[in-house]
Short mmCIF file of C-alpha atoms and ligand atoms in Angstrom, two decimals:
data_model
loop_
_atom_site.label_atom_id
_atom_site.label_comp_id
_atom_site.label_asym_id
_atom_site.label_seq_id
_atom_site.Cartn_x
_atom_site.Cartn_y
_atom_site.Cartn_z
CA MET A 1 -4.02 10.14 2.67
CA LYS A 2 -1.54 7.60 4.31
CA LEU A 3 1.63 6.51 2.02
CA PHE A 4 2.40 2.43 2.16
CA VAL A 5 5.50 1.13 0.84
CA ASP A 6 4.77 -2.02 -1.10
CA SER A 7 7.82 -4.10 -0.82
CA GLY A 8 9.07 -6.95 1.24
CA ASN A 9 12.68 -5.57 0.85
CA ILE A 10 14.07 -4.60 4.35
CA LYS A 11 16.72 -2.05 2.90
CA ASP A 12 14.18 -0.78 1.26
CA ILE A 13 11.35 -0.20 3.58
CA GLU A 14 14.36 1.08 6.16
CA ALA A 15 15.60 3.62 3.92
CA LEU A 16 12.01 5.27 3.27
CA ALA A 17 10.89 4.67 6.84
CA ALA A 18 13.99 7.24 7.76
CA LEU A 19 12.42 9.92 5.80
CA GLY A 20 9.25 9.90 8.01
CA ILE A 21 6.76 9.57 5.41
CA VAL A 22 6.04 5.72 5.40
CA ASP A 23 2.48 4.58 7.63
CA GLY A 24 2.51 1.23 6.96
CA VAL A 25 3.76 -1.83 4.39
CA THR A 26 2.04 -4.11 1.87
CA THR A 27 3.66 -7.21 0.81
CA ASN A 28 2.12 -10.06 -1.41
CA PRO A 29 3.45 -13.62 -2.08
CA SER A 30 5.46 -12.23 -5.46
CA LEU A 31 6.91 -9.66 -3.30
CA LEU A 32 8.35 -11.66 -0.23
CA ALA A 33 9.24 -14.98 -2.66
CA ARG A 34 12.01 -12.24 -3.94
CA GLU A 35 13.49 -11.70 -0.80
CA PRO A 36 16.22 -14.65 0.82
CA GLY A 37 15.45 -15.44 4.59
CA ASP A 38 12.26 -16.76 6.16
CA TYR A 39 8.83 -14.47 5.00
CA ARG A 40 7.78 -15.04 8.64
CA GLU A 41 10.92 -13.29 10.05
CA ASN A 42 11.31 -10.97 7.51
CA LEU A 43 7.51 -9.52 8.26
CA LYS A 44 8.20 -9.53 11.83
CA LYS A 45 11.48 -7.10 10.77
CA ILE A 46 9.51 -5.25 8.74
CA CYS A 47 6.80 -4.57 11.97
CA GLN A 48 9.66 -3.41 14.04
CA ILE A 49 10.77 -0.89 11.38
CA VAL A 50 7.48 0.81 10.64
CA ASN A 51 4.77 1.86 13.03
CA GLY A 52 1.71 1.12 11.13
CA PRO A 53 -0.17 -1.70 9.39
CA VAL A 54 1.53 -4.22 7.23
CA SER A 55 -0.32 -6.56 5.62
CA GLY A 56 0.85 -10.12 4.54
CA GLU A 57 -1.04 -12.32 2.37
CA VAL A 58 -2.26 -15.97 2.93
CA VAL A 59 -1.65 -18.59 -0.23
CA SER A 60 -4.24 -20.67 1.01
CA THR A 61 -7.02 -21.14 -1.31
CA ASP A 62 -9.60 -22.55 0.72
CA VAL A 63 -11.52 -20.76 3.66
CA ALA A 64 -9.93 -23.67 6.24
CA GLY A 65 -6.69 -23.02 5.13
CA MET A 66 -6.93 -18.94 4.70
CA LEU A 67 -8.08 -18.93 8.16
CA ARG A 68 -5.03 -21.22 9.60
CA GLU A 69 -2.92 -18.95 7.54
CA GLY A 70 -4.61 -15.90 8.83
CA HIS A 71 -4.42 -16.69 12.30
CA GLU A 72 -0.53 -17.49 12.21
CA ILE A 73 0.42 -14.12 10.28
CA ALA A 74 -2.01 -12.08 12.69
CA ARG A 75 0.20 -13.92 15.69
CA LEU A 76 3.54 -12.81 14.48
CA ASP A 77 2.96 -9.10 15.58
CA ASP A 78 -0.18 -6.72 16.81
CA ARG A 79 0.74 -4.44 13.40
CA MET A 80 -0.10 -7.57 10.87
CA VAL A 81 -2.97 -7.28 8.88
CA VAL A 82 -4.16 -10.60 6.84
CA LYS A 83 -4.20 -10.03 3.24
CA VAL A 84 -7.12 -12.60 1.46
CA PRO A 85 -7.86 -12.73 -2.16
CA LEU A 86 -11.20 -11.51 -3.32
CA THR A 87 -13.15 -14.88 -3.89
CA ARG A 88 -15.92 -16.89 -2.04
CA ASP A 89 -13.28 -18.48 0.50
CA GLY A 90 -11.49 -15.43 0.64
CA ILE A 91 -14.88 -13.40 1.88
CA ARG A 92 -15.83 -15.93 4.01
CA ALA A 93 -12.48 -15.81 5.70
CA CYS A 94 -12.75 -12.51 5.96
CA LYS A 95 -15.91 -12.05 7.67
CA THR A 96 -14.50 -14.71 10.29
CA LEU A 97 -11.38 -12.81 10.64
CA ALA A 98 -12.91 -9.70 11.09
CA THR A 99 -15.49 -11.14 13.57
CA GLU A 100 -12.49 -12.32 15.72
CA GLY A 101 -11.07 -8.68 16.08
CA ILE A 102 -8.35 -10.07 13.10
CA ARG A 103 -8.02 -6.66 10.37
CA VAL A 104 -8.00 -7.80 6.94
CA ASN A 105 -7.00 -6.49 3.72
CA VAL A 106 -9.41 -8.19 0.96
CA THR A 107 -6.79 -8.09 -2.20
CA LEU A 108 -6.85 -8.83 -5.93
CA VAL A 109 -10.02 -6.35 -6.28
CA PHE A 110 -10.77 -4.81 -10.13
CA SER A 111 -14.23 -4.01 -9.66
CA ALA A 112 -16.70 -2.18 -7.53
CA ALA A 113 -19.06 -4.87 -7.15
CA GLN A 114 -16.29 -6.75 -5.54
CA ALA A 115 -15.41 -3.74 -3.41
CA LEU A 116 -18.75 -3.76 -1.99
CA LEU A 117 -18.43 -7.57 -0.98
CA ALA A 118 -14.98 -6.62 0.84
CA ALA A 119 -16.58 -3.46 2.84
CA LYS A 120 -19.61 -5.97 3.66
CA ALA A 121 -17.47 -8.84 4.99
CA GLY A 122 -15.99 -6.65 7.50
CA ALA A 123 -12.77 -6.02 5.52
CA THR A 124 -10.53 -2.87 7.37
CA PHE A 125 -8.90 -2.29 3.78
CA VAL A 126 -9.87 -2.72 0.17
CA SER A 127 -7.09 -3.17 -2.54
CA PRO A 128 -8.25 -2.35 -5.69
CA PHE A 129 -5.17 -2.69 -8.46
CA VAL A 130 -5.22 0.79 -10.66
CA GLY A 131 -1.97 -0.17 -12.77
CA ARG A 132 -2.95 -3.71 -13.70
CA LEU A 133 -6.69 -2.35 -14.97
CA ASP A 134 -4.53 0.16 -16.84
CA ASP A 135 -2.68 -2.59 -18.21
CA VAL A 136 -5.80 -3.82 -19.91
CA SER A 137 -7.08 -0.49 -21.21
CA THR A 138 -9.79 -0.01 -18.19
CA SER A 139 -9.15 2.70 -15.73
CA GLY A 140 -8.25 1.90 -12.93
CA MET A 141 -8.37 5.85 -11.15
CA GLU A 142 -12.30 5.59 -12.32
CA LEU A 143 -12.30 2.50 -10.29
CA ILE A 144 -11.16 4.28 -6.98
CA ARG A 145 -13.89 6.98 -7.86
CA GLN A 146 -16.51 4.71 -7.70
CA ILE A 147 -15.10 2.63 -4.71
CA VAL A 148 -14.86 5.95 -2.44
CA THR A 149 -18.46 7.28 -3.67
CA ILE A 150 -19.96 3.62 -2.65
CA TYR A 151 -18.13 3.84 0.76
CA ASP A 152 -19.13 7.44 1.33
CA ASN A 153 -22.79 6.93 0.45
CA TYR A 154 -23.23 3.66 3.08
CA GLU A 155 -20.57 5.31 5.79
CA PHE A 156 -18.42 1.69 5.52
CA PRO A 157 -15.67 1.84 7.56
CA THR A 158 -13.55 -0.20 5.27
CA GLU A 159 -10.08 2.23 4.02
CA VAL A 160 -9.59 2.06 0.33
CA LEU A 161 -5.99 1.21 -0.15
CA VAL A 162 -5.16 2.30 -3.81
CA ALA A 163 -2.59 -0.77 -4.95
CA SER A 164 -0.78 -1.03 -8.16
CA CYS A 165 0.26 2.39 -8.24
CA ARG A 166 2.73 2.91 -11.31
CA HIS A 167 3.65 6.28 -11.34
CA PRO A 168 2.97 9.68 -9.24
CA LEU A 169 -0.21 10.73 -11.11
CA HIS A 170 -1.75 7.68 -9.67
CA ILE A 171 -0.89 8.99 -6.07
CA VAL A 172 -2.12 12.18 -6.31
CA GLU A 173 -5.67 11.22 -8.42
CA ALA A 174 -5.82 9.04 -5.58
CA ALA A 175 -5.58 11.98 -2.82
CA THR A 176 -7.49 14.02 -5.10
CA MET A 177 -10.71 11.25 -4.83
CA GLY A 178 -10.21 11.04 -1.22
CA ALA A 179 -8.52 7.71 -1.05
CA ASP A 180 -7.40 6.88 2.30
CA VAL A 181 -4.27 4.92 1.12
CA CYS A 182 -1.67 4.79 -1.53
CA THR A 183 1.07 1.85 -1.50
CA CYS A 184 3.56 2.38 -3.95
CA PRO A 185 6.79 0.40 -4.82
CA PRO A 186 9.87 2.29 -3.34
CA ALA A 187 11.20 3.45 -6.90
CA VAL A 188 7.82 5.35 -7.21
CA ILE A 189 8.10 6.68 -3.81
CA ASP A 190 11.09 8.27 -4.65
CA GLN A 191 9.67 9.65 -7.94
CA LEU A 192 7.54 11.76 -5.85
CA PHE A 193 10.07 13.81 -4.59
CA ASN A 194 11.24 14.59 -8.02
CA HIS A 195 10.50 18.22 -10.01
CA PRO A 196 13.34 19.90 -12.08
CA LEU A 197 12.80 23.47 -10.75
CA THR A 198 13.13 22.22 -7.26
CA ALA A 199 16.88 20.97 -8.59
CA ILE A 200 17.31 23.87 -11.13
CA GLY A 201 16.10 26.32 -8.43
CA LEU A 202 18.07 24.96 -5.46
CA GLU A 203 21.36 25.20 -7.62
CA LYS A 204 21.01 28.56 -8.17
CA PHE A 205 20.68 29.60 -4.72
CA LEU A 206 23.78 27.87 -3.54
CA LYS A 207 25.93 29.21 -6.48
CA ASP A 208 24.18 33.30 -5.65
CA TRP A 209 25.01 32.32 -1.75
CA GLU A 210 28.54 31.06 -3.01
CA ARG A 211 29.42 34.23 -5.18
CA ALA A 212 28.17 36.84 -2.67
CA HIS A 213 30.61 35.08 0.08
CA SER A 214 33.46 34.61 -2.13
CA VAL A 215 33.96 38.23 -2.89
CA LYS A 216 37.22 39.44 -1.76
CA VAL A 217 36.90 42.77 0.51
C1 E4P B 301 -0.85 -4.39 -3.28
O1 E4P B 301 -1.47 -4.70 -2.15
C2 E4P B 301 0.03 -5.51 -4.26
O2 E4P B 301 0.82 -6.23 -3.75
C3 E4P B 301 0.40 -4.42 -5.33
O3 E4P B 301 0.27 -3.41 -5.20
C4 E4P B 301 0.58 -5.27 -6.54
O4 E4P B 301 1.16 -4.56 -7.54
P1 E4P B 301 1.71 -4.71 -9.13
O5 E4P B 301 0.73 -4.92 -9.61
O6 E4P B 301 2.77 -4.00 -9.67
O7 E4P B 301 2.18 -6.18 -8.93
#
């Protein structure tokens, strides 16, 4: 399963990319709005850091505006993927961009029916938001299970990109279900490293080594 960073912060992305475990980046208007500087320049910088797809989202809500923005985003770098919301205009824009050979990530997906539409429109990625579903007492991971099954049943090539991940269990469950990608905030990727037995075990190994090698002859 691929691991994407869900962030527009250059320093955070650089630090995680240096670990060699990052396969791509997703951004959204809220994430990019937090960062200083021109968002287009920031997206170009991110493309230099990560050797994989980088999603940049349109903010237009009509198909003509989405296509204009989508073309601008795609021109920034070969790694760019155009993110459009799951609306009627978004699906129309997805179909047109995909036909032109531009990769599209259909976002703000909250049902299996919506995910079916994204696949039929030729999306490269579909982004179901698991954390936001959990927030309203609906199982986000059950949605992932349904989408993976539907895409497998009909061999849709659209990749299931699990978004709005809030904790490591979302990632482990997504991998168990066969999702293609998880996109996670930097803090959640950091949490993947942690296990108390690793820390305790390492401390003991080092102490034992030090004791054996500090014995005076
Ligand atoms: C996905 O592409 C979105 O940027 C993101 O995962 C949304 O996550 P949130 O629900 O934590 O804002």
